[in-house]
Coordinates of C-alpha atoms (C1' of nucleotides) in Angstrom, one line a residue:
Chain A
M1 CA 166.3 81.0 94.6
A2 CA 164.3 81.9 91.8
L3 CA 164.6 85.8 90.3
R4 CA 161.4 87.9 91.5
V5 CA 160.9 91.2 89.9
H6 CA 158.7 94.4 90.7
D7 CA 156.1 94.4 88.2
T8 CA 154.6 97.9 88.0
R9 CA 151.2 96.8 86.9
R10 CA 150.8 94.4 89.7
R11 CA 152.4 96.5 92.0
E12 CA 154.4 94.1 93.7
K13 CA 157.3 91.6 93.4
V14 CA 156.1 88.8 91.6
E15 CA 158.0 85.4 90.6
F16 CA 159.9 86.2 87.3
S17 CA 158.6 83.7 84.3
T18 CA 159.1 83.9 80.7
I19 CA 156.8 83.1 77.6
E20 CA 159.4 80.8 76.4
A21 CA 161.3 78.6 78.3
G22 CA 164.9 79.9 79.0
K23 CA 163.9 82.7 76.4
V24 CA 163.5 86.6 77.2
K25 CA 162.0 88.8 75.1
M26 CA 162.9 92.4 76.4
Y27 CA 161.7 96.0 74.9
V28 CA 163.0 99.2 76.4
C29 CA 161.9 102.4 75.5
G30 CA 164.7 104.2 73.9
V31 CA 165.6 107.9 73.6
T32 CA 164.6 110.9 71.2
V33 CA 167.6 111.8 69.8
Y34 CA 167.1 115.6 69.4
D35 CA 169.9 115.9 72.0
L36 CA 172.8 114.7 74.1
C37 CA 171.9 112.3 76.7
H38 CA 171.6 113.3 80.3
L39 CA 172.1 111.4 83.3
G40 CA 168.7 110.2 83.8
H41 CA 169.0 108.3 80.1
A42 CA 172.3 106.9 82.1
R43 CA 170.3 105.7 84.9
C44 CA 168.0 104.0 82.9
Y45 CA 170.2 102.3 80.4
I46 CA 172.6 101.2 83.4
A47 CA 169.3 99.9 85.5
F48 CA 168.1 97.8 82.3
D49 CA 171.6 96.7 81.3
L50 CA 171.9 95.5 84.9
V51 CA 168.6 93.2 84.2
H52 CA 169.8 92.0 80.8
R53 CA 173.5 91.3 82.2
W54 CA 171.7 89.4 85.2
L55 CA 169.2 87.6 83.1
E56 CA 171.9 86.3 80.5
H57 CA 174.2 85.7 83.5
S58 CA 171.6 83.3 85.1
G59 CA 171.2 81.4 81.6
Y60 CA 168.2 83.1 79.8
D61 CA 168.8 83.5 76.0
V62 CA 167.6 87.2 76.2
L63 CA 166.6 89.2 73.0
Y64 CA 166.3 92.9 74.0
I65 CA 164.8 95.9 71.6
Q66 CA 165.9 99.5 72.6
N67 CA 164.3 101.6 70.1
F68 CA 165.5 105.3 68.8
T69 CA 162.5 107.9 68.3
D70 CA 163.4 109.5 65.1
I71 CA 161.2 111.9 64.5
D72 CA 158.7 114.1 66.8
D73 CA 157.8 117.4 67.6
K74 CA 161.1 117.9 69.5
I75 CA 163.3 117.3 66.8
I76 CA 161.5 119.2 64.3
T77 CA 161.4 122.3 66.6
R78 CA 165.5 121.4 66.8
S79 CA 165.8 121.4 63.2
I80 CA 163.6 124.5 62.5
E81 CA 165.7 126.6 65.1
S82 CA 169.2 125.2 63.8
G83 CA 168.5 125.2 60.1
I84 CA 169.9 121.5 60.1
D85 CA 167.8 118.8 58.6
W86 CA 166.2 116.6 61.0
Q87 CA 167.7 113.6 59.9
I88 CA 171.5 114.8 60.3
I89 CA 170.2 115.9 63.7
V90 CA 168.8 112.6 64.5
D91 CA 171.9 111.0 63.3
E92 CA 174.8 113.0 65.2
N93 CA 172.6 112.3 68.3
I94 CA 172.3 108.6 67.5
E95 CA 176.2 108.3 67.2
A96 CA 176.5 110.0 70.4
Y97 CA 173.9 107.7 72.3
Y98 CA 176.5 104.9 71.5
D99 CA 179.4 106.9 72.4
D100 CA 178.2 107.7 75.9
M101 CA 176.9 104.3 76.6
D102 CA 179.9 102.8 75.3
S103 CA 181.8 104.6 77.7
L104 CA 179.3 103.6 80.8
N105 CA 180.0 100.1 79.8
I106 CA 176.4 99.1 78.5
L107 CA 176.4 96.4 76.8
R108 CA 174.6 96.6 73.6
A109 CA 170.9 95.7 72.7
D110 CA 170.4 93.6 70.3
I111 CA 168.5 95.6 67.8
Y112 CA 168.1 99.3 67.9
P113 CA 165.1 100.3 65.8
R114 CA 164.1 103.6 64.4
C115 CA 160.5 104.4 64.7
T116 CA 160.7 106.3 60.8
E117 CA 161.6 102.5 59.6
Y118 CA 158.2 101.3 61.0
V119 CA 155.7 103.8 59.7
E120 CA 154.1 100.8 57.5
E121 CA 153.4 98.7 60.7
M122 CA 152.2 101.6 62.6
I123 CA 149.9 102.5 59.5
T124 CA 148.8 98.7 60.0
I125 CA 148.1 98.9 63.5
T126 CA 146.1 102.2 63.5
Q127 CA 143.7 100.7 60.6
S128 CA 143.1 97.5 62.5
L129 CA 142.0 99.8 65.5
I130 CA 140.0 101.8 63.5
D131 CA 138.5 98.8 62.1
K132 CA 137.7 97.6 65.3
E133 CA 136.0 101.0 66.5
H134 CA 139.1 101.2 68.7
A135 CA 139.7 104.9 67.0
Y136 CA 138.7 107.0 64.4
V137 CA 139.8 109.5 61.9
A138 CA 139.5 113.3 62.7
D139 CA 140.3 116.4 60.6
D140 CA 143.9 116.3 62.2
G141 CA 144.9 112.8 62.3
V142 CA 143.9 109.5 63.9
W143 CA 142.9 109.4 67.9
F144 CA 143.0 105.9 69.9
H145 CA 139.6 106.2 71.7
V146 CA 140.1 105.4 75.4
E147 CA 136.3 104.7 76.2
S148 CA 136.5 101.8 73.6
A149 CA 138.2 99.7 76.2
P150 CA 137.5 101.3 79.7
E151 CA 138.6 98.2 81.7
K152 CA 142.4 98.4 80.2
Y153 CA 142.4 102.0 81.8
G154 CA 144.6 102.6 84.4
Q155 CA 146.5 99.3 84.6
L156 CA 149.7 100.8 85.4
T157 CA 148.9 104.2 87.4
G158 CA 146.0 103.1 89.1
Q159 CA 144.1 105.9 88.3
N160 CA 140.1 106.0 87.7
I161 CA 139.1 106.5 84.1
D162 CA 136.9 109.3 85.4
A163 CA 139.3 111.2 87.6
V164 CA 141.4 112.3 84.7
L165 CA 140.6 115.8 83.7
G166 CA 144.0 117.5 84.4
G167 CA 144.6 120.8 81.8
A168 CA 143.5 118.8 79.1
G169 CA 139.6 120.0 78.9
G170 CA 141.3 122.8 77.1
R171 CA 143.2 121.1 74.4
V172 CA 139.6 118.6 73.4
A173 CA 138.3 121.9 71.6
E174 CA 141.8 122.7 69.4
S175 CA 141.7 119.1 68.4
G176 CA 139.7 116.8 66.5
K177 CA 139.5 114.6 69.8
R178 CA 136.6 113.5 70.7
D179 CA 137.6 112.9 74.4
H180 CA 140.0 114.3 76.3
K181 CA 141.6 111.0 77.4
D182 CA 142.1 110.0 73.4
F183 CA 145.5 110.0 72.3
A184 CA 147.0 110.4 68.5
L185 CA 147.6 107.6 66.8
W186 CA 148.5 109.6 63.1
K187 CA 149.1 113.1 63.1
A188 CA 147.8 115.0 59.9
A189 CA 150.7 116.7 58.5
K190 CA 151.6 120.7 59.0
P191 CA 153.5 122.8 56.8
G192 CA 156.9 122.3 56.8
E193 CA 157.1 118.9 58.9
P194 CA 158.9 115.8 57.5
T195 CA 155.6 113.4 56.5
W196 CA 154.3 110.0 55.5
Q197 CA 151.8 109.0 53.4
S198 CA 149.0 107.4 54.8
P199 CA 145.4 106.0 54.4
W200 CA 144.5 109.9 55.9
G201 CA 146.6 111.3 54.2
P202 CA 150.1 113.2 54.9
G203 CA 151.0 113.0 58.0
R204 CA 153.4 111.4 60.9
P205 CA 152.5 109.0 63.4
G206 CA 151.9 109.4 66.9
W207 CA 154.2 109.3 69.7
H208 CA 152.8 105.8 71.4
I209 CA 152.4 103.6 68.4
E210 CA 155.9 103.4 67.8
C211 CA 156.4 101.2 70.2
T212 CA 154.0 98.9 69.5
A213 CA 154.8 98.3 66.2
M214 CA 158.5 97.9 66.9
S215 CA 158.2 95.7 70.0
M216 CA 155.6 93.6 68.3
D217 CA 157.4 93.2 65.0
H218 CA 160.7 92.0 67.3
L219 CA 159.2 90.5 69.9
G220 CA 155.6 89.2 68.5
E221 CA 152.3 90.0 70.2
Q222 CA 152.9 89.5 73.8
F223 CA 156.3 89.2 75.2
D224 CA 158.4 89.4 78.7
I225 CA 160.1 92.6 80.3
H226 CA 158.7 96.0 78.9
G227 CA 161.0 98.7 81.0
G228 CA 161.4 102.5 80.9
G229 CA 161.8 105.2 83.2
H230 CA 159.0 105.9 85.6
D231 CA 158.0 109.0 83.7
L232 CA 156.8 106.7 80.8
L233 CA 154.1 105.4 82.9
F234 CA 151.3 107.3 81.7
P235 CA 150.4 108.3 79.0
H236 CA 153.3 106.4 77.3
H237 CA 152.9 102.9 78.5
E238 CA 149.3 103.1 79.0
A239 CA 148.9 103.4 75.8
E240 CA 150.9 100.5 74.4
I241 CA 148.6 98.4 76.5
F242 CA 145.5 99.9 74.9
Q243 CA 146.8 99.8 71.3
G244 CA 148.7 96.2 71.6
E245 CA 146.0 95.1 73.4
C246 CA 143.0 96.1 71.1
H247 CA 145.2 95.1 68.3
T248 CA 145.7 91.9 68.4
G249 CA 142.8 90.9 71.1
R250 CA 145.6 89.2 73.3
A251 CA 146.3 90.2 77.1
P252 CA 148.7 91.1 78.8
V253 CA 150.7 92.3 75.6
V254 CA 153.7 92.5 78.7
N255 CA 154.1 90.2 81.1
H256 CA 156.4 92.4 83.6
W257 CA 156.9 96.0 83.4
L258 CA 159.9 97.6 85.0
H259 CA 160.4 100.9 85.5
N260 CA 163.5 102.7 87.1
G261 CA 163.4 105.6 89.8
F262 CA 164.5 109.4 88.9
V263 CA 167.6 111.1 89.0
N264 CA 167.2 114.3 91.2
M265 CA 170.1 117.1 91.4
D266 CA 171.1 118.5 95.1
G267 CA 167.5 117.2 96.2
E268 CA 165.6 119.1 92.6
K269 CA 164.4 117.6 90.3
M270 CA 166.6 117.7 87.3
S271 CA 165.4 119.9 84.4
K272 CA 166.7 122.4 82.2
S273 CA 165.2 125.4 83.1
L274 CA 166.8 125.1 86.7
G275 CA 169.8 124.8 85.5
N276 CA 170.9 121.5 87.1
F277 CA 170.8 119.3 84.0
W278 CA 173.8 117.5 83.5
T279 CA 174.6 115.4 80.2
I280 CA 176.2 112.4 80.8
R281 CA 179.6 114.3 79.1
D282 CA 179.4 117.2 81.0
I283 CA 180.0 114.4 84.3
C284 CA 182.5 112.0 82.5
E285 CA 184.5 115.4 82.5
K286 CA 184.6 115.4 85.9
V287 CA 184.8 111.7 86.9
N288 CA 185.3 108.6 85.4
P289 CA 182.4 107.1 83.5
L290 CA 182.7 103.9 85.8
V291 CA 182.7 106.1 88.9
L292 CA 179.0 107.3 87.5
R293 CA 178.2 103.9 86.8
F294 CA 179.2 102.8 90.3
A295 CA 177.6 105.7 91.8
L296 CA 174.1 104.8 89.6
I297 CA 174.2 101.3 90.1
N298 CA 174.9 102.0 94.1
A299 CA 171.2 102.6 94.7
H300 CA 168.4 100.3 93.6
Y301 CA 167.0 100.9 90.4
R302 CA 163.3 101.9 91.4
S303 CA 164.2 104.5 94.1
P304 CA 164.6 108.4 93.2
I305 CA 169.0 109.2 93.2
D306 CA 170.1 112.2 94.3
M307 CA 173.2 113.4 92.5
N308 CA 175.7 115.4 94.5
E309 CA 179.1 115.7 95.1
Q310 CA 179.2 113.6 98.1
L311 CA 177.6 110.5 95.9
L312 CA 180.6 110.9 93.2
H313 CA 182.8 111.1 96.1
D314 CA 182.2 107.9 97.9
A315 CA 181.7 105.9 94.4
A316 CA 185.3 107.1 93.4
R317 CA 186.5 106.2 96.6
N318 CA 184.9 102.6 96.8
H319 CA 185.4 102.2 93.0
G320 CA 189.2 103.2 93.4
R321 CA 189.5 100.5 96.1
L322 CA 187.9 98.0 94.0
L323 CA 190.6 98.9 90.8
E324 CA 193.4 98.6 93.2
V325 CA 192.2 95.3 94.7
Y326 CA 191.2 94.1 91.4
K327 CA 195.1 94.9 89.9
Q328 CA 197.1 93.9 92.8
A329 CA 195.3 90.6 92.3
L330 CA 196.3 90.4 88.8
L331 CA 200.0 91.6 89.4
T332 CA 200.3 88.7 92.3
M333 CA 198.4 86.2 90.5
N334 CA 200.1 83.3 88.3
D335 CA 199.3 81.3 85.4
N336 CA 199.5 77.9 86.7
P337 CA 197.9 78.4 90.2
V338 CA 198.8 75.5 92.7
S339 CA 195.0 74.3 93.9
L340 CA 193.7 76.0 97.0
P341 CA 191.8 74.1 99.8
R342 CA 188.3 74.3 100.0
G343 CA 186.9 77.5 101.8
D344 CA 185.5 77.7 105.4
V345 CA 184.2 80.6 107.1
S346 CA 184.8 78.8 110.4
S347 CA 188.5 77.5 109.8
A348 CA 190.9 78.9 112.1
I349 CA 193.7 79.1 108.6
P350 CA 193.4 82.3 107.1
L351 CA 193.5 81.5 103.7
V352 CA 190.7 78.9 104.1
K353 CA 188.6 81.1 106.2
S354 CA 189.0 83.8 103.2
L355 CA 188.1 81.6 100.4
G356 CA 185.1 80.5 102.8
L357 CA 183.9 84.2 103.1
L358 CA 184.5 84.8 99.0
E359 CA 182.3 82.1 98.6
K360 CA 179.3 83.3 101.1
M361 CA 179.4 86.8 99.3
A362 CA 179.2 85.4 96.2
E363 CA 175.8 83.3 97.1
S364 CA 174.6 86.7 98.9
F365 CA 175.5 88.4 95.8
A366 CA 172.9 86.1 93.5
L367 CA 170.1 86.3 96.5
A368 CA 170.4 90.3 96.0
M369 CA 170.4 90.5 92.3
D370 CA 167.5 87.8 92.2
D371 CA 165.6 89.9 94.5
D372 CA 164.8 92.8 91.8
F373 CA 168.3 93.3 90.8
N374 CA 168.9 94.5 94.1
S375 CA 172.5 95.7 92.7
R376 CA 173.2 98.3 95.5
E377 CA 173.2 95.0 98.0
A378 CA 175.2 93.2 95.4
V379 CA 177.8 96.5 95.2
A380 CA 177.8 95.8 99.2
K381 CA 179.2 92.2 98.7
V382 CA 181.4 93.5 95.8
L383 CA 182.8 95.9 98.8
G384 CA 183.2 92.9 100.9
A385 CA 184.9 91.0 99.2
V386 CA 186.8 93.8 98.0
R387 CA 188.1 94.2 101.6
E388 CA 188.6 90.6 102.4
A389 CA 190.9 90.1 99.6
G390 CA 192.7 93.5 100.2
K391 CA 193.9 91.8 103.5
V392 CA 195.0 88.4 102.3
L393 CA 196.8 90.2 99.5
D394 CA 198.9 92.5 101.9
S395 CA 199.4 89.8 104.4
D396 CA 202.6 87.5 104.5
M397 CA 201.2 84.7 102.9
E398 CA 203.6 81.9 101.6
S399 CA 203.5 83.0 97.7
E400 CA 202.5 80.2 96.1
D401 CA 199.2 80.5 97.8
K402 CA 199.1 84.1 97.5
S403 CA 199.1 84.1 93.9
A404 CA 196.6 80.9 93.7
F405 CA 194.7 83.0 95.7
A406 CA 195.3 86.0 93.4
S407 CA 193.7 83.5 90.4
H408 CA 190.8 83.1 92.6
V409 CA 190.0 87.1 93.5
V410 CA 190.7 87.7 89.7
E411 CA 187.9 85.5 88.9
W412 CA 185.9 86.5 91.7
L413 CA 186.1 90.1 90.8
E414 CA 185.7 89.6 87.4
E415 CA 182.6 87.5 87.4
H416 CA 180.5 90.0 89.7
A417 CA 182.0 93.5 89.5
G418 CA 183.0 92.8 85.9
K419 CA 180.5 90.7 84.0
V420 CA 177.8 91.2 86.4
L421 CA 178.1 94.8 87.3
G422 CA 179.9 96.3 84.6
L423 CA 182.6 98.0 86.9
L424 CA 185.8 96.7 85.8
P425 CA 187.8 98.0 82.8
N426 CA 189.7 95.3 80.6
R427 CA 192.8 94.2 82.0
E428 CA 194.8 95.8 79.2
T429 CA 193.4 99.2 80.3
L430 CA 193.9 98.6 83.8
L431 CA 197.4 97.5 83.5
A432 CA 198.6 100.1 80.7
V433 CA 201.1 101.9 81.7
D434 CA 200.5 106.0 80.9
P435 CA 202.5 107.2 78.4
R436 CA 203.3 110.5 80.7
I437 CA 204.8 108.1 83.0
E438 CA 208.0 107.7 81.0
E439 CA 208.5 111.2 79.7
I440 CA 208.8 112.2 83.5
R441 CA 210.3 109.6 85.1
E442 CA 213.6 110.8 85.1
Q443 CA 213.0 114.0 86.6
V444 CA 211.0 112.3 89.0
E445 CA 213.3 109.9 90.4
K446 CA 216.1 112.6 90.7
L447 CA 213.7 114.8 92.6
L448 CA 212.9 111.1 94.5
A449 CA 216.3 110.8 95.6
D450 CA 216.8 114.6 96.4
R451 CA 213.7 113.8 98.8
K452 CA 215.4 110.7 99.9
A453 CA 218.4 112.3 101.1
A454 CA 216.5 115.1 102.6
R455 CA 215.1 112.9 104.6
E456 CA 217.3 110.8 106.0
A457 CA 219.0 114.0 107.0
K458 CA 215.5 114.5 109.0
D459 CA 215.4 117.8 107.0
W460 CA 211.6 117.9 107.2
D461 CA 210.9 120.8 105.1
A462 CA 213.0 120.5 102.8
A463 CA 211.7 116.6 101.7
D464 CA 208.1 118.2 102.4
S465 CA 208.8 121.2 99.6
I466 CA 210.1 118.4 97.1
R467 CA 206.6 116.8 97.8
D468 CA 205.3 119.8 97.0
A469 CA 207.3 120.1 93.9
L470 CA 206.1 116.7 92.6
N471 CA 202.5 117.3 93.2
E472 CA 203.0 120.1 91.0
L473 CA 204.2 117.7 88.6
G474 CA 200.7 115.8 89.0
V475 CA 202.9 113.1 91.1
G476 CA 201.7 112.0 94.2
V477 CA 204.0 110.1 96.3
V478 CA 203.6 107.6 98.9
D479 CA 206.1 106.2 101.4
T480 CA 205.8 102.5 102.1
A481 CA 207.4 100.2 104.0
D482 CA 209.5 99.1 100.3
G483 CA 210.0 102.7 100.3
P484 CA 208.2 105.4 98.3
E485 CA 205.9 104.7 95.4
W486 CA 204.2 107.4 92.9
H487 CA 201.9 107.4 90.8
L488 CA 200.0 110.5 88.5
L489 CA 197.2 112.4 89.9
N490 CA 194.0 112.6 89.0
D491 CA 192.1 109.3 87.7
Chain B
rG1 C1' 141.7 117.3 93.9
rC2 C1' 143.2 111.8 91.8
rA3 C1' 147.0 108.0 91.9
rC4 C1' 151.6 105.9 92.8
rG5 C1' 155.9 105.7 96.0
rG6 C1' 158.5 107.0 99.9
rA7 C1' 160.0 108.7 105.4
rU8 C1' 166.4 104.0 108.9
rG9 C1' 172.6 106.7 112.6
rA10 C1' 176.0 113.1 110.9
rC11 C1' 175.3 111.8 105.3
rA12 C1' 174.6 108.3 101.4
rG13 C1' 171.6 103.8 101.4
rA14 C1' 170.4 98.0 101.9
rG15 C1' 167.3 95.1 105.2
rC16 C1' 160.8 94.0 105.2
rG17 C1' 158.8 89.6 111.5
rG18 C1' 163.9 87.4 116.0
rC19 C1' 170.3 87.7 113.4
rU20 C1' 177.0 93.5 112.9
rA21 C1' 174.2 95.6 106.3
rU22 C1' 177.5 98.6 103.8
rG23 C1' 179.9 102.9 102.5
rU24 C1' 181.5 108.3 103.4
rG25 C1' 182.4 111.7 107.6
rC26 C1' 183.8 110.8 113.1
rG27 C1' 186.4 108.6 117.8
rG28 C1' 190.3 105.3 119.7
rG29 C1' 194.6 101.4 118.3
rA30 C1' 198.5 99.5 114.7
rC31 C1' 202.2 101.4 111.0
rU32 C1' 203.8 107.1 110.2
rG33 C1' 208.7 112.6 110.6
rC34 C1' 204.4 114.9 108.7
rA35 C1' 200.9 113.0 104.8
rG36 C1' 198.0 109.3 102.8
rA37 C1' 196.8 104.4 102.1
rU38 C1' 195.5 100.0 104.7
rC39 C1' 193.9 96.9 108.6
rC40 C1' 191.9 96.5 113.8
rU41 C1' 188.3 98.8 116.7
rG42 C1' 184.5 102.3 118.6
rA43 C1' 180.0 105.3 119.2
rA44 C1' 175.8 106.1 116.4
rA45 C1' 169.2 104.8 113.0
rC46 C1' 164.9 102.7 112.4
rC47 C1' 159.0 110.0 111.0
rC48 C1' 154.4 110.2 115.3
rG49 C1' 150.5 107.6 117.6
rA50 C1' 147.6 102.9 118.1
rG51 C1' 147.3 97.3 117.4
rU52 C1' 148.8 91.9 116.0
rU53 C1' 152.8 89.1 117.7
rC54 C1' 156.6 85.5 123.0
rA55 C1' 159.3 88.9 119.2
rA56 C1' 157.8 94.9 115.1
rA57 C1' 162.5 99.5 111.1
rU58 C1' 159.8 94.8 109.3
rC59 C1' 152.8 93.5 109.5
rU60 C1' 147.8 95.9 110.3
rC61 C1' 145.3 100.8 111.2
rG62 C1' 145.1 106.1 112.1
rG63 C1' 148.5 110.5 111.7
rU64 C1' 152.1 113.9 110.0
rC65 C1' 155.7 115.3 106.2
rC66 C1' 158.1 114.7 101.6
rG67 C1' 158.9 113.0 96.4
rU68 C1' 156.9 112.0 91.7
rG69 C1' 152.6 111.6 87.8
rC70 C1' 148.1 113.4 85.8
rU71 C1' 148.9 113.8 77.8
rC72 C1' 156.6 117.4 76.6
rC73 C1' 160.1 113.9 79.4
rA74 C1' 164.6 107.9 80.9

RNA sequence: GCACGGAUGACAGAGCGGCUAUGUGCGGGACUGCAGAUCCUGAAACCCGAGUUCAAAUCUCGGUCCGUGCUCCA
C-alpha cells in the first residue's frame, strides 16, 4: 500500500507524491533559540523524526532541513534582560537543543541553517516582492501587501480574507502597514538592536521571510513536505505561501503541509503563565527520555496530547516491558542460529505460529505507518509482538530453536521498535552492567543468603525485613522459579 | 464572531461501512509464604436526534458540548 499523508492545505489524506522520483525534500520549522526546549518542541520534532525515519525506511532519499531562528524579539529581550550578548544566548541554546534532541533519539536533520546566515537571500526575495508590487516600503520597514494576492489567502486555515479583523486594527495606526493583514518582511532598526544593512536602511528581517529564504536555498522553489506545529499555520505558513509563490510565480510552493498537534498539561494548555510549563530537561529528570518518546508517539501526531502522570506511567510500563523482552532476546540468541521454519498463524506448532504472528504484526505495522504515520497503531503492533515474543522466550522450547527465535525477535524489534520508532537504546547501553552493582554485590549477596535462611525457616517477618533492607539499599528482589533475582531500583 | 479540529469502555487512545484494537486500571485463574513480574481468562465503549444502507463509532443532515487559531508560540 502506498503512503498516505494528511495534507493541511487539502484538508484530507492524500496519496504521498514527490516532485522528483525517490527523493523527498522536507523542511520543518525549527526553534527560536532564546530558551531551553519544552515538551511541545519534543513532540513536534519527534513527530517529524518519525516522518523522516519512515520515509527513509520506505526507500526515499530524504533531504531534511530544519532551521534555527537566531534573531527575533524574544532573543533581543532576553539579551537586554540578562545583559548577555545575544549571540552567546543563541549559541548556548543551540547546543542545548542538540543535547535534548539527541537524548530523545531524534535523528539529525541534514542541515540546520541559521537565519542570520541568510540575510542576503532574504533581502533578494524582499526586493523581488517589491519589484513585483507585492510589497511596499514604509518608514518602519518593508511590508508584504496581502491584498496583492488575495487568491492565496486562507489556504491553510480556510479563513476568509475579509473576516480577519481581530485585534489588529489598532496596530495599523502604530505601524507603516497599509492594511491590517499585511506582515513585515523587513523591520527597520530600533536603537540598541542588532542590525544588518539593506537597501531600506539598517534593520533586521521579519520572521516569516527566513523560512522562505532557507527552504528555497536548500530545497528549491517547490518542495515536498513542510512541517511544523499547528500554531504556525497562521500567519507563519500562510505568509510563506505568499512570499514564496509571489516571488517565484510558481505554485504550490509546498506539496504537502503537515502539522502536529499540541501538548496540554493535565487538560490545560501548557504555558509559562499557568506554571505548567515543562522543559524537556525537567521531564527527563523524572523519566527516561525514551519513555517520554514512547509517551509522545503513543498518540497520533495530529491529535492533541494530554501530558499527565498516568500517561507517563503507562509509557514507562510498556517501554519497560519492551526493553525487558529485547534484552531477554539478546541474551538468549546465539550468533549462528539454526534456520527457522516458515511462519504460519494457523499452525498448531507454537514456534511456527509465533513466527507467523510476528510476520503479520510486521505487515500491520507497515500499514499503520503508511496511513499518515499512525504511530499509535504501530506501537500497538510492537506491543503485540513483545507479548508474543515474551511468551515464547519464557516457554520450555528446545534451546536451538529458542535461540534462533530470539535472533529473529532481536531483528524484528530492532527493525520496528528501533530503527523506525527509535524506542530502543543501543545494545551496549542496554546490556551494560551498572558499576554500582559491583560495588554492592557482596553486601547484597550476604543479605540474600540471610533471607534465604529465614525463608527456609519460614520466618517470614525476618525475610521481609531483609527485603526492606535491600530496598533501602536501592535493590529490588524478585523471587523466581530459579531463585531470587535482584536489580537496582529506579530506571 | 469567523475558521479549523474533536466527542469511543473507569482512564489513555486506535479504528472511520460488516471482523477481539491496544495499553493502564478492575474481576477470575495459574505461579507465589507474601510481594512483584509473567501467562491464561472475564466484564466493560462508541455525545444526542433523524436519515442512507441488508449492515453505521464508521457515511449524510441537524443539535449539544469541548479544544485550538484569528499576526508572541512547536
